[in-house]
């Protein structure tokens, strides 16, 4: 008997009027409507899964359910044809339609009903979720209930950027699987960008022969010679057309539509390197490992449109989706302004501005797509040059694009930065993954409400849905892509699927531990960094004042000081605590009695209380903050630096300098591989006093006189992190310390990795 399923805490019965038997389903995304009923259904090794005779789609959902039971509970259930009957889990056809389904759990049977294959598929997922509310293997009991479920939005998307970093076919399939499990139905596949062209195009082989490979930025990669070629190792890859067909079919079987994106007229460096005649200016000889916005645009010759038509013809053959995404974002117009042929074409066409030329460009491509019976979708910049009402607009620069689009009669999708940009780090913890510096946590993603208030009911019909984007500049490995996506994609899924009125952060947080367990049981990586407890400690008297951080929005922190493992009965962390040096704090976050992540062991000692990682420091400004990975070593673990690349400057707030005589700073150097145009001139440094430059430490403010100066000479020949040590003079009390580098130019860009203040009695000079 599984008591937690039958009688739960009163608080989790909210919404279930009257004395109820079952707690609400611990399902993400939350089902639209749910009613408890008497009794419970037992699932054991003899429970058959039935589907209607000759119904291949229903059979696929039945088999998927069996496979999930096997993978997570080790139950091998028989799948066979048959109508619902006592003792069975059955799929049957009938209202509701499409993606909607009914799920009835009675004492003697479970029945999933939908007229749509997608509905049966989602019903299967929900049955499995109900059966995995408690972890463990073997037989399980599901409390009686009736679920009537249907999606809020038709477009429930994730964008995967396979251009900045390439992912394997296996990874893409796993990603699709996880999307399907979260009832997400649209994979926007970003296959083309400045750094790589990832789709085999038969007519233009150089797109992938040349455009799919690059040497990563920085001297470490440049020195990493491949003995087979005598040149630096390249990274990259592309999807053959056979692989794409395989992935598209795999997605279709999971009711996921793949919308390919072929970027134009900008973000086209890779294809222009492959075929320079397509460009508006002569490109360099090689593909690039830079990030940012490149200046290369396609030109507007007829031959270029013929190329694009050819490419899109092959794309359309491969992808059956109604929509084809053509990008349209961030096309800086300098090359068009400077190119006489482009200017001449504008005159002939009576096009007055380069922005209008982009509108004309996109409209031409739209005609091609419409000619093939497809619809164009683009980033919100496509509105600027004017585009037909039939074009769909993906709003990324906030939500204004969506509002303007809907008011003009375009369909639109909400995908605003930064909230739905999952390339942002999800925690400020020093061991958080690389990404954009501004933290976009799970709760922020969850609380996002996509329907703009500025739209009236008619205009709201143009909002197709919502999407989060995984730009992969800083996701070098597939594991990182998965971790940056999950658990945040679960929050997105609830926004996309569940009725707005069902959304409730606390309720979601209650369901989260179970969902994390499901992922773990299937071996699917989920980022737990934000859920693990970490500490920020400072000296106080002979000991330390310790602030425990982690799972702030989700759980409570319990800790011990005696070496025992924390439990839900351990001391509750409520305010900074004092601890003696030498102690190890063991801490863990819980939600309603369930652990959110493994235990953290936090050692408090003379060093840890005066050490700050760059992520613990404050950047002086927040112009373009990145949590960026070192470019070296080429193989092996690399440091991660939190740095504002427009103003590399850090503050150690409230540093206790009592008795401190030395300072130790670990520094690294980064290649300045950012295409930021003229903005590079805004990055200012103090001039160096020695040829290699210095790290300067100032007390109080960044404008004061230096209390320590650490020459960078010992660090210049190392591509990895170097520890610099120096005297700190005349510093006293509790003050801010400011860290800046003197440099002649931006490349390499020096970064602080970590700072340690050293008290004088042991190391002092
Ligand atoms: C975008 O983030 N440039 C669409």
XYZ file of C-alpha atoms and ligand atoms in Angstrom:
769
model
C 0.000 0.000 0.000
C 1.461 3.344 -1.016
C 0.128 5.701 1.542
C 1.506 8.892 0.033
C -0.728 8.323 -2.970
C -3.853 7.849 -0.942
C -3.816 10.366 1.808
C -1.680 13.395 1.419
C -1.151 16.522 3.422
C -4.138 18.793 3.554
C -2.140 21.506 1.869
C -1.660 19.447 -1.253
C -5.390 18.851 -1.525
C -6.056 22.467 -2.357
C -8.538 22.636 -5.181
C -10.067 19.292 -4.325
C -13.229 20.318 -2.539
C -14.631 17.851 -0.074
C -12.833 14.934 1.489
C -10.777 13.543 -1.357
C -8.850 10.380 -1.807
C -6.097 11.328 -4.161
C -3.642 14.181 -4.112
C -3.492 16.136 -7.374
C -1.379 14.434 -10.007
C 2.323 15.131 -9.693
C 2.578 15.735 -13.421
C 4.511 18.406 -15.298
C 2.955 20.100 -17.200
C -0.083 20.187 -14.909
C -3.167 18.738 -16.580
C -5.967 21.112 -17.504
C -8.558 19.523 -15.218
C -8.575 16.720 -12.728
C -11.220 15.093 -10.528
C -10.535 12.446 -7.913
C -12.530 9.240 -7.824
C -12.819 6.330 -5.449
C -10.326 3.538 -5.271
C -7.043 2.873 -6.972
C -5.711 0.766 -9.826
C -2.908 -1.745 -9.376
C -0.297 -2.048 -12.105
C 1.824 -5.195 -11.926
C 3.740 -7.450 -14.284
C 0.531 -9.118 -15.529
C -1.246 -5.843 -16.450
C -1.779 -5.744 -20.229
C -1.705 -2.571 -22.320
C -4.443 -2.668 -24.955
C -5.000 -0.718 -28.153
C -7.764 -0.818 -30.791
C -7.448 -3.446 -33.500
C -5.378 -2.202 -36.431
C -4.667 1.210 -34.888
C -0.954 1.753 -35.504
C -0.792 5.140 -33.765
C -2.485 3.820 -30.653
C -0.193 0.803 -30.768
C 2.832 3.126 -30.829
C 1.594 4.925 -27.703
C 0.898 1.604 -25.982
C 4.394 0.419 -26.811
C 5.915 3.641 -25.646
C 4.138 3.291 -22.324
C 5.394 -0.292 -22.002
C 8.925 0.857 -22.785
C 8.753 3.595 -20.144
C 7.459 1.142 -17.530
C 10.324 -1.157 -18.369
C 12.969 1.572 -18.244
C 11.862 3.207 -15.017
C 10.096 0.505 -13.010
C 11.553 -2.633 -14.587
C 8.001 -3.825 -15.327
C 7.638 -5.764 -18.575
C 4.033 -5.245 -19.626
C 2.402 -7.034 -22.563
C 1.049 -4.870 -25.378
C -1.818 -6.324 -27.417
C -4.931 -5.448 -29.388
C -8.207 -5.219 -27.563
C -10.990 -3.042 -26.204
C -10.808 -1.658 -22.639
C -11.381 -4.407 -20.083
C -11.014 -5.094 -16.391
C -7.422 -5.281 -15.196
C -5.962 -3.483 -18.231
C -4.538 -0.145 -19.266
C -6.316 0.642 -22.526
C -6.086 3.201 -25.296
C -9.240 3.949 -27.222
C -10.420 6.377 -29.872
C -13.105 8.933 -29.153
C -13.541 12.601 -28.235
C -11.547 14.759 -27.424
C -9.627 15.557 -30.605
C -6.055 16.287 -31.587
C -3.604 16.735 -28.735
C -6.303 16.550 -26.071
C -7.038 13.357 -24.182
C -9.065 11.978 -21.288
C -7.436 9.719 -18.749
C -9.652 7.690 -16.469
C -8.152 5.768 -13.580
C -10.813 3.498 -12.060
C -10.398 0.655 -9.611
C -10.601 -1.946 -12.353
C -8.999 -0.241 -15.370
C -7.174 2.725 -16.829
C -8.490 4.139 -20.093
C -6.892 6.825 -22.252
C -9.236 8.315 -24.831
C -8.474 10.628 -27.725
C -9.442 10.949 -31.362
C -5.900 12.158 -32.053
C -2.704 10.170 -32.161
C -0.997 12.984 -30.275
C -3.670 12.883 -27.579
C -3.119 9.146 -27.054
C 0.615 9.741 -26.923
C 0.313 12.483 -24.284
C -2.133 10.303 -22.345
C 0.477 7.536 -22.281
C 3.030 9.954 -20.847
C 0.594 11.017 -18.128
C -0.155 7.391 -17.165
C 3.563 6.782 -16.806
C 3.975 9.963 -14.752
C 1.196 8.862 -12.397
C 2.921 5.500 -12.045
C 6.230 7.127 -11.135
C 5.054 9.583 -8.503
C 6.912 7.420 -6.052
C 10.312 6.176 -7.116
C 11.114 2.495 -7.094
C 10.812 -0.665 -9.100
C 8.019 -3.132 -9.708
C 4.277 -2.993 -9.099
C 2.597 0.299 -8.343
C -0.812 1.629 -7.444
C -2.432 4.693 -8.995
C -5.187 6.464 -7.071
C -8.504 6.865 -8.888
C -8.996 10.078 -10.841
C -10.229 11.521 -14.076
C -7.996 13.836 -16.057
C -9.276 15.945 -18.937
C -6.299 17.481 -20.590
C -5.645 19.740 -23.559
C -2.926 22.229 -24.446
C -3.184 25.979 -23.972
C -0.977 26.780 -26.995
C -0.495 25.071 -30.337
C 3.199 26.094 -30.591
C 5.163 24.735 -27.642
C 8.717 25.143 -28.729
C 12.351 24.779 -27.948
C 15.045 26.106 -30.250
C 18.227 24.081 -30.508
C 21.246 25.875 -31.961
C 23.291 23.201 -33.716
C 25.293 25.837 -35.602
C 27.441 27.337 -32.843
C 28.173 23.877 -31.525
C 27.232 20.722 -33.340
C 25.341 17.935 -31.579
C 25.194 14.291 -32.624
C 22.164 12.603 -34.159
C 21.787 10.572 -30.965
C 21.716 13.725 -28.863
C 19.108 15.385 -31.070
C 16.909 12.298 -30.776
C 17.257 12.246 -26.977
C 16.427 15.933 -26.909
C 13.277 15.288 -28.962
C 12.343 12.475 -26.589
C 12.613 14.771 -23.626
C 10.604 17.459 -25.373
C 7.864 14.948 -26.128
C 7.831 13.818 -22.506
C 7.186 17.448 -21.510
C 4.402 17.702 -24.122
C 6.475 20.195 -26.130
C 5.711 19.776 -29.817
C 7.949 22.080 -31.875
C 11.704 21.797 -32.302
C 12.990 24.929 -33.985
C 16.285 23.672 -35.358
C 18.837 26.445 -35.876
C 20.970 24.780 -38.547
C 22.816 27.745 -39.993
C 24.790 30.561 -38.468
C 28.025 32.480 -38.917
C 30.036 29.742 -37.256
C 28.650 26.746 -39.085
C 26.378 25.310 -41.770
C 25.002 21.987 -40.527
C 22.704 20.674 -43.259
C 23.888 18.674 -46.244
C 22.744 20.404 -49.443
C 23.407 18.160 -52.430
C 23.723 20.972 -54.957
C 26.224 22.965 -52.856
C 28.645 20.544 -51.193
C 31.062 23.249 -50.044
C 28.429 24.486 -47.572
C 29.294 21.504 -45.396
C 32.764 20.634 -46.724
C 33.953 24.117 -45.733
C 31.140 25.668 -43.712
C 30.664 22.872 -41.189
C 34.159 22.965 -39.716
C 36.206 25.518 -37.851
C 39.203 25.930 -35.632
C 38.040 27.165 -32.212
C 39.219 30.624 -31.213
C 42.419 31.245 -29.291
C 46.079 30.318 -29.349
C 45.598 26.988 -27.547
C 43.398 25.637 -30.344
C 45.659 27.165 -33.007
C 48.616 25.285 -31.536
C 46.721 21.987 -31.337
C 47.943 20.451 -34.582
C 46.210 17.449 -36.095
C 49.033 15.124 -37.196
C 46.850 13.823 -40.038
C 46.597 17.231 -41.703
C 49.442 19.230 -40.260
C 46.854 21.931 -39.458
C 45.011 22.742 -36.216
C 42.274 20.323 -35.191
C 38.842 21.425 -36.363
C 35.502 20.999 -34.619
C 32.053 20.754 -36.163
C 29.993 18.386 -38.248
C 26.816 18.313 -40.267
C 23.683 16.240 -40.705
C 23.430 14.216 -43.890
C 20.084 14.249 -45.622
C 19.570 10.613 -44.609
C 20.204 11.536 -40.978
C 17.780 14.435 -41.222
C 15.078 12.157 -42.612
C 15.731 9.767 -39.739
C 15.480 12.574 -37.166
C 12.349 14.042 -38.740
C 10.659 10.623 -38.670
C 11.795 10.062 -35.091
C 10.298 13.412 -34.102
C 7.054 12.759 -35.984
C 6.620 9.486 -34.104
C 6.767 11.581 -30.922
C 4.423 14.251 -32.257
C 7.226 16.795 -32.509
C 7.420 18.955 -35.619
C 10.853 20.162 -36.660
C 10.950 23.689 -38.037
C 14.340 24.219 -39.713
C 15.984 27.617 -39.702
C 18.138 28.746 -42.600
C 19.450 32.191 -41.632
C 19.436 35.122 -44.073
C 20.442 37.754 -45.070
C 22.835 37.938 -42.067
C 24.402 35.317 -39.812
C 25.747 33.997 -43.101
C 29.504 34.017 -42.617
C 29.895 30.235 -43.016
C 28.055 29.932 -46.365
C 29.800 33.058 -47.669
C 33.201 31.594 -46.789
C 32.138 28.450 -48.655
C 30.818 30.387 -51.686
C 32.316 33.915 -51.616
C 30.260 34.969 -54.657
C 27.154 34.955 -52.403
C 28.534 37.719 -50.165
C 28.348 41.492 -50.158
C 32.040 41.782 -49.278
C 35.052 39.533 -49.676
C 35.114 37.103 -46.765
C 38.200 35.773 -45.028
C 39.570 32.471 -46.245
C 38.361 30.462 -43.268
C 35.343 29.906 -41.072
C 35.502 31.574 -37.704
C 35.251 30.700 -34.030
C 34.168 34.212 -33.074
C 30.854 34.967 -31.350
C 28.651 38.007 -31.780
C 27.178 39.594 -34.886
C 29.302 39.238 -38.010
C 29.023 41.883 -40.754
C 28.657 39.386 -43.644
C 25.396 39.587 -45.590
C 24.252 37.779 -48.701
C 24.257 40.064 -51.724
C 21.060 40.657 -53.711
C 22.127 39.256 -57.090
C 19.690 37.008 -58.918
C 22.281 34.235 -58.652
C 22.105 34.475 -54.884
C 18.335 34.149 -54.892
C 18.723 31.160 -57.207
C 21.063 29.659 -54.620
C 18.582 30.330 -51.811
C 15.739 28.858 -53.879
C 17.815 25.732 -54.499
C 18.700 25.414 -50.833
C 15.110 25.919 -49.705
C 13.890 23.370 -52.260
C 16.113 20.747 -50.649
C 15.082 21.931 -47.161
C 11.409 21.587 -48.061
C 11.985 18.076 -49.373
C 13.486 17.094 -46.025
C 11.198 18.897 -43.587
C 7.423 18.450 -43.906
C 6.701 21.269 -41.444
C 4.228 23.934 -42.451
C 6.712 26.619 -41.386
C 10.244 27.314 -42.559
C 12.274 29.782 -40.474
C 14.536 32.153 -42.415
C 16.092 34.067 -39.512
C 16.229 37.710 -40.541
C 17.766 38.896 -37.259
C 20.760 41.091 -36.611
C 21.614 41.847 -40.234
C 23.852 44.898 -39.839
C 23.627 46.801 -43.091
C 27.166 48.219 -43.455
C 28.181 45.880 -46.264
C 25.042 46.634 -48.249
C 25.708 50.356 -47.814
C 29.272 49.953 -49.040
C 28.600 47.616 -51.962
C 28.091 49.396 -55.328
C 26.191 46.467 -56.881
C 23.771 46.344 -53.959
C 23.280 50.105 -54.167
C 22.699 49.927 -57.923
C 20.094 47.206 -57.424
C 18.308 49.347 -54.843
C 18.126 52.222 -57.376
C 16.689 49.982 -60.085
C 14.103 48.606 -57.647
C 13.336 52.074 -56.197
C 14.146 50.813 -52.724
C 15.073 53.741 -50.533
C 16.862 52.134 -47.588
C 18.818 49.038 -46.675
C 16.122 48.202 -44.123
C 13.524 48.248 -46.897
C 15.895 46.126 -48.964
C 15.830 43.509 -46.232
C 12.021 43.606 -46.362
C 12.181 43.061 -50.115
C 14.718 40.237 -49.631
C 12.571 38.405 -47.081
C 9.430 38.917 -49.168
C 11.111 37.338 -52.180
C 12.049 34.329 -50.133
C 8.537 34.167 -48.751
C 7.182 33.930 -52.282
C 9.452 30.951 -52.887
C 8.213 29.258 -49.724
C 4.590 30.044 -50.439
C 5.090 28.607 -53.925
C 5.941 25.326 -52.220
C 2.886 25.593 -49.983
C 4.927 26.582 -46.935
C 4.830 29.561 -44.620
C 7.674 31.830 -43.659
C 8.611 32.551 -40.105
C 11.316 34.972 -39.012
C 12.719 36.819 -36.016
C 10.991 40.107 -35.217
C 13.395 42.164 -37.381
C 11.408 40.956 -40.411
C 8.762 43.509 -39.433
C 11.163 46.417 -39.913
C 11.474 46.252 -43.691
C 7.839 45.357 -44.243
C 6.701 41.827 -44.899
C 3.427 40.212 -46.004
C 0.792 39.532 -43.364
C 1.162 35.816 -44.037
C 4.632 35.838 -42.417
C 4.836 34.670 -38.808
C 6.938 36.689 -36.381
C 9.042 35.245 -33.583
C 9.404 37.944 -30.942
C 12.818 37.828 -29.287
C 13.746 41.451 -28.516
C 11.239 41.497 -25.693
C 7.554 41.264 -26.528
C 7.067 44.374 -28.673
C 7.620 42.372 -31.842
C 4.723 40.099 -30.892
C 2.438 43.014 -30.045
C 3.163 44.881 -33.265
C 2.907 41.690 -35.288
C -0.451 40.646 -33.837
C -1.859 44.148 -34.280
C -0.778 44.050 -37.939
C -2.455 40.674 -38.389
C 0.626 38.442 -38.321
C 0.733 35.251 -36.329
C 3.392 35.410 -33.664
C 5.349 33.372 -31.131
C 6.685 34.715 -27.839
C 10.332 33.916 -27.314
C 11.683 36.950 -25.494
C 15.218 37.466 -24.256
C 16.371 37.179 -21.572
C 13.580 35.220 -19.856
C 13.237 32.493 -22.456
C 16.873 32.547 -23.522
C 18.226 29.421 -21.898
C 21.776 30.381 -22.849
C 21.664 32.469 -19.676
C 23.145 30.772 -16.652
C 20.546 29.497 -14.219
C 22.480 30.131 -11.027
C 25.132 32.477 -9.706
C 27.010 29.531 -8.170
C 30.700 29.383 -9.164
C 30.209 25.872 -10.541
C 27.264 26.992 -12.685
C 27.572 26.282 -16.379
C 29.008 28.818 -18.828
C 26.523 31.166 -20.446
C 25.287 34.712 -20.435
C 25.963 36.263 -17.042
C 22.501 37.472 -16.112
C 20.886 34.685 -14.118
C 17.604 33.331 -15.484
C 16.435 30.903 -12.848
C 13.753 28.253 -12.963
C 11.234 30.451 -11.191
C 11.728 33.324 -13.618
C 11.135 31.017 -16.565
C 8.106 29.531 -14.818
C 6.520 32.856 -14.005
C 6.706 34.112 -17.550
C 3.214 34.766 -18.927
C 3.323 34.849 -22.718
C 0.008 36.473 -23.602
C 0.708 40.222 -23.942
C -1.785 42.335 -22.004
C -1.677 44.884 -24.807
C -3.558 42.567 -27.177
C -7.323 42.510 -27.487
C -9.170 39.173 -27.801
C -9.062 39.200 -31.608
C -5.360 39.979 -31.647
C -4.711 37.236 -29.114
C -5.744 34.669 -31.684
C -2.514 35.508 -33.489
C -0.399 34.279 -30.582
C 0.449 30.743 -31.643
C 2.487 29.995 -28.586
C 5.738 30.207 -26.752
C 9.296 29.028 -27.177
C 12.588 28.972 -25.278
C 15.904 29.147 -27.090
C 19.154 27.305 -26.494
C 21.881 29.299 -28.185
C 24.987 27.191 -27.851
C 27.955 29.568 -28.081
C 28.929 28.621 -24.553
C 27.620 25.030 -24.608
C 30.633 23.176 -25.875
C 29.371 19.737 -24.900
C 26.084 17.958 -25.414
C 25.764 17.395 -21.694
C 25.766 21.149 -21.157
C 23.032 21.640 -23.725
C 20.886 19.130 -21.852
C 21.647 20.741 -18.488
C 20.937 24.267 -19.699
C 17.612 22.994 -21.077
C 16.512 20.993 -18.042
C 14.855 21.606 -15.665
C 13.993 25.003 -17.175
C 12.249 23.418 -20.185
C 9.855 21.787 -17.699
C 8.840 25.254 -16.505
C 8.371 26.379 -20.095
C 6.303 23.270 -20.807
C 3.833 24.134 -18.075
C 3.463 27.685 -19.415
C 2.935 26.312 -22.911
C 0.549 23.501 -22.021
C -1.353 24.182 -18.812
C -4.220 26.659 -18.487
C -2.979 30.017 -17.188
C -5.235 29.636 -14.155
C -3.539 26.357 -13.178
C -0.106 27.896 -13.016
C 1.197 28.225 -9.500
C 4.887 28.332 -8.639
C 4.521 26.686 -5.250
C 2.495 23.865 -6.705
C 5.042 23.431 -9.500
C 7.838 23.354 -6.933
C 5.943 20.617 -5.063
C 5.855 18.527 -8.240
C 9.461 19.236 -9.200
C 11.305 16.691 -6.990
C 9.229 13.870 -8.485
C 9.913 15.126 -11.995
C 13.646 15.314 -11.253
C 13.510 11.724 -9.973
C 11.824 10.598 -13.191
C 14.617 12.158 -15.217
C 17.268 10.561 -13.031
C 15.587 7.159 -13.328
C 15.751 7.437 -17.124
C 19.362 8.620 -17.032
C 18.466 12.037 -18.421
C 20.749 14.822 -17.176
C 19.121 17.661 -15.195
C 21.059 20.617 -13.851
C 21.031 20.455 -10.065
C 23.541 23.244 -9.505
C 20.890 25.771 -8.529
C 19.372 23.245 -6.126
C 22.610 22.385 -4.318
C 23.573 24.324 -1.225
C 26.685 26.475 -1.377
C 28.226 28.933 1.073
C 29.674 32.387 1.183
C 31.770 32.778 4.324
C 33.544 35.766 5.867
C 35.804 36.142 8.899
C 34.120 37.091 12.190
C 36.188 37.075 15.368
C 38.152 33.810 15.515
C 35.606 32.032 13.290
C 33.348 32.670 10.356
C 29.961 34.030 9.441
C 28.445 31.701 6.855
C 25.657 32.444 4.444
C 24.101 29.336 2.898
C 22.710 29.732 -0.591
C 20.909 27.497 -3.083
C 17.380 26.429 -3.983
C 16.283 29.857 -2.714
C 12.941 29.844 -4.485
C 12.178 26.207 -4.077
C 13.225 24.640 -0.849
C 14.433 24.941 2.687
C 18.021 24.335 3.684
C 18.837 21.889 6.496
C 22.362 21.512 7.823
C 24.570 19.817 10.384
C 27.905 20.778 11.942
C 28.700 17.373 13.477
C 29.502 15.504 10.289
C 26.184 13.664 10.111
C 24.130 13.678 6.928
C 21.373 16.294 7.018
C 17.769 15.109 7.210
C 14.454 16.917 7.231
C 14.862 17.039 11.028
C 18.251 18.799 10.961
C 18.698 22.462 11.833
C 16.779 24.753 9.479
C 18.891 27.488 7.946
C 17.186 30.819 8.505
C 19.938 33.400 8.855
C 23.736 33.531 8.499
C 25.354 31.343 11.122
C 28.626 31.526 12.971
C 30.942 28.572 12.697
C 34.427 27.796 13.992
C 37.280 27.388 11.534
C 37.953 23.774 10.629
C 34.318 22.709 10.641
C 32.608 21.045 7.674
C 29.017 22.137 7.201
C 26.866 19.450 5.613
C 23.804 20.977 3.985
C 20.964 19.959 1.712
C 17.818 21.580 0.320
C 14.440 19.899 0.722
C 10.969 20.574 -0.610
C 8.125 19.092 1.446
C 10.456 16.450 2.841
C 12.035 15.491 -0.462
C 15.690 16.200 -1.120
C 16.227 18.435 -4.150
C 19.882 17.604 -4.771
C 22.740 15.703 -3.146
C 24.337 16.850 0.146
C 26.953 19.607 -0.036
C 30.021 19.359 2.197
C 31.318 22.862 2.841
C 34.687 23.243 4.537
C 35.123 26.406 6.551
C 38.772 27.368 7.040
C 41.079 30.364 7.021
C 41.345 30.235 3.244
C 37.736 29.600 2.300
C 36.491 32.534 4.366
C 38.689 34.937 2.419
C 38.316 33.408 -1.049
C 35.942 34.565 -3.733
C 35.461 33.036 -7.181
C 34.801 35.520 -9.990
C 31.135 34.495 -9.793
C 31.095 35.626 -6.136
C 32.531 39.021 -7.070
C 30.424 41.830 -8.457
C 31.125 43.075 -11.963
C 31.595 46.859 -11.939
C 29.036 47.284 -14.707
C 26.665 44.940 -16.472
C 27.225 45.793 -20.110
C 27.900 42.356 -21.574
C 28.478 39.929 -18.741
C 29.412 36.374 -19.616
C 30.191 33.368 -17.489
C 32.760 32.242 -19.956
C 34.971 29.227 -20.171
C 38.722 29.475 -20.651
C 39.967 28.454 -24.110
C 42.609 26.206 -22.555
C 43.602 23.521 -21.933
C 42.337 22.091 -25.214
C 41.652 18.800 -23.428
C 40.764 18.683 -19.749
C 38.916 20.875 -17.279
C 38.857 24.605 -17.934
C 38.261 27.541 -15.615
C 35.093 29.640 -15.884
C 35.241 33.395 -15.469
C 32.405 35.785 -14.820
C 33.439 38.847 -16.821
C 31.887 41.939 -18.354
C 33.748 41.897 -21.650
C 32.909 45.578 -22.219
C 34.422 46.522 -18.868
C 36.586 43.823 -17.260
C 36.401 45.026 -13.661
C 35.422 43.180 -10.480
C 34.599 44.171 -6.899
C 35.158 42.019 -3.816
C 32.504 43.602 -1.632
C 33.096 44.094 2.081
C 36.460 42.365 2.090
C 37.786 42.010 5.641
C 41.352 43.226 5.392
C 42.239 42.980 9.083
C 45.661 41.392 9.338
C 45.797 40.805 5.582
C 49.247 41.346 4.126
C 49.152 39.378 0.891
C 46.773 38.797 -1.924
C 46.594 35.839 -4.250
C 44.718 36.192 -7.502
C 44.232 33.424 -10.063
C 43.992 34.977 -13.519
C 43.335 33.665 -16.990
C 43.511 35.079 -20.473
C 40.742 34.805 -23.023
C 40.892 35.288 -26.762
C 38.817 38.347 -27.639
C 36.661 36.492 -30.150
C 33.646 38.769 -30.150
C 32.310 40.435 -33.282
C 30.918 43.603 -31.759
C 31.716 46.069 -34.533
C 32.738 49.580 -33.483
C 31.717 48.896 -29.888
C 35.158 47.427 -29.395
C 36.413 51.039 -29.160
C 34.321 51.502 -26.014
C 36.436 48.992 -24.081
C 38.970 51.025 -22.123
C 41.994 50.012 -20.080
C 44.511 51.897 -18.009
C 47.902 51.836 -19.787
C 50.369 49.177 -18.606
C 53.515 50.127 -16.685
C 55.372 46.999 -17.725
C 55.334 45.350 -21.192
C 52.940 42.550 -20.172
C 50.618 44.698 -18.086
C 49.434 44.363 -14.508
C 46.492 43.444 -12.338
C 45.703 46.450 -10.137
C 43.819 46.207 -6.863
C 42.214 49.324 -5.419
C 40.574 49.802 -2.083
C 37.233 51.505 -1.566
C 36.519 52.362 -5.195
C 37.828 51.604 -8.661
C 39.076 55.190 -8.936
C 41.306 55.098 -5.823
C 45.009 54.439 -5.621
C 46.240 50.892 -5.976
C 46.952 48.879 -2.788
C 48.412 45.988 -4.774
C 49.882 45.681 -8.252
C 50.558 42.224 -9.638
C 52.583 42.113 -12.879
C 51.112 39.741 -15.468
C 54.553 38.690 -16.733
C 54.488 35.309 -14.935
C 51.095 34.533 -16.493
C 51.590 35.472 -20.158
C 53.056 32.216 -21.357
C 50.360 30.096 -19.692
C 47.155 29.489 -21.614
C 45.457 28.225 -18.458
C 44.995 29.852 -15.064
C 48.008 31.335 -13.252
C 48.141 32.243 -9.570
C 49.724 35.652 -8.931
C 50.749 36.638 -5.421
C 51.761 40.020 -4.080
C 51.875 42.314 -1.111
C 48.840 44.320 -0.196
C 49.894 47.598 1.375
C 48.027 50.046 3.557
C 44.701 48.242 3.357
C 42.610 48.092 6.504
C 39.154 47.338 7.843
C 36.199 46.061 5.907
C 36.266 47.644 2.481
C 35.481 46.925 -1.148
C 38.404 45.851 -3.306
C 38.343 46.654 -7.023
C 40.247 44.580 -9.615
C 41.190 45.837 -13.085
C 43.871 45.010 -15.627
C 46.174 47.398 -17.417
C 46.399 46.413 -21.078
C 47.353 47.796 -24.456
C 44.399 46.172 -26.249
C 41.524 43.763 -25.906
C 43.319 40.616 -27.052
C 44.011 38.648 -24.959
C 41.429 39.742 -22.465
C 42.557 39.075 -18.922
C 40.083 37.731 -16.411
C 40.001 37.214 -12.662
C 39.306 33.591 -11.772
C 39.464 33.805 -7.965
C 40.833 36.002 -5.200
C 42.236 34.946 -1.811
C 43.272 37.353 0.909
C 46.027 35.996 3.127
C 46.302 37.012 6.743
C 49.777 38.184 7.712
C 50.746 35.908 10.573
C 51.227 32.840 8.363
C 52.292 34.257 5.029
C 52.894 37.917 5.648
C 56.034 39.748 4.657
C 18.507 36.273 -31.805
O 18.705 36.040 -30.603
N 19.424 36.905 -32.518
C 17.293 35.868 -32.464
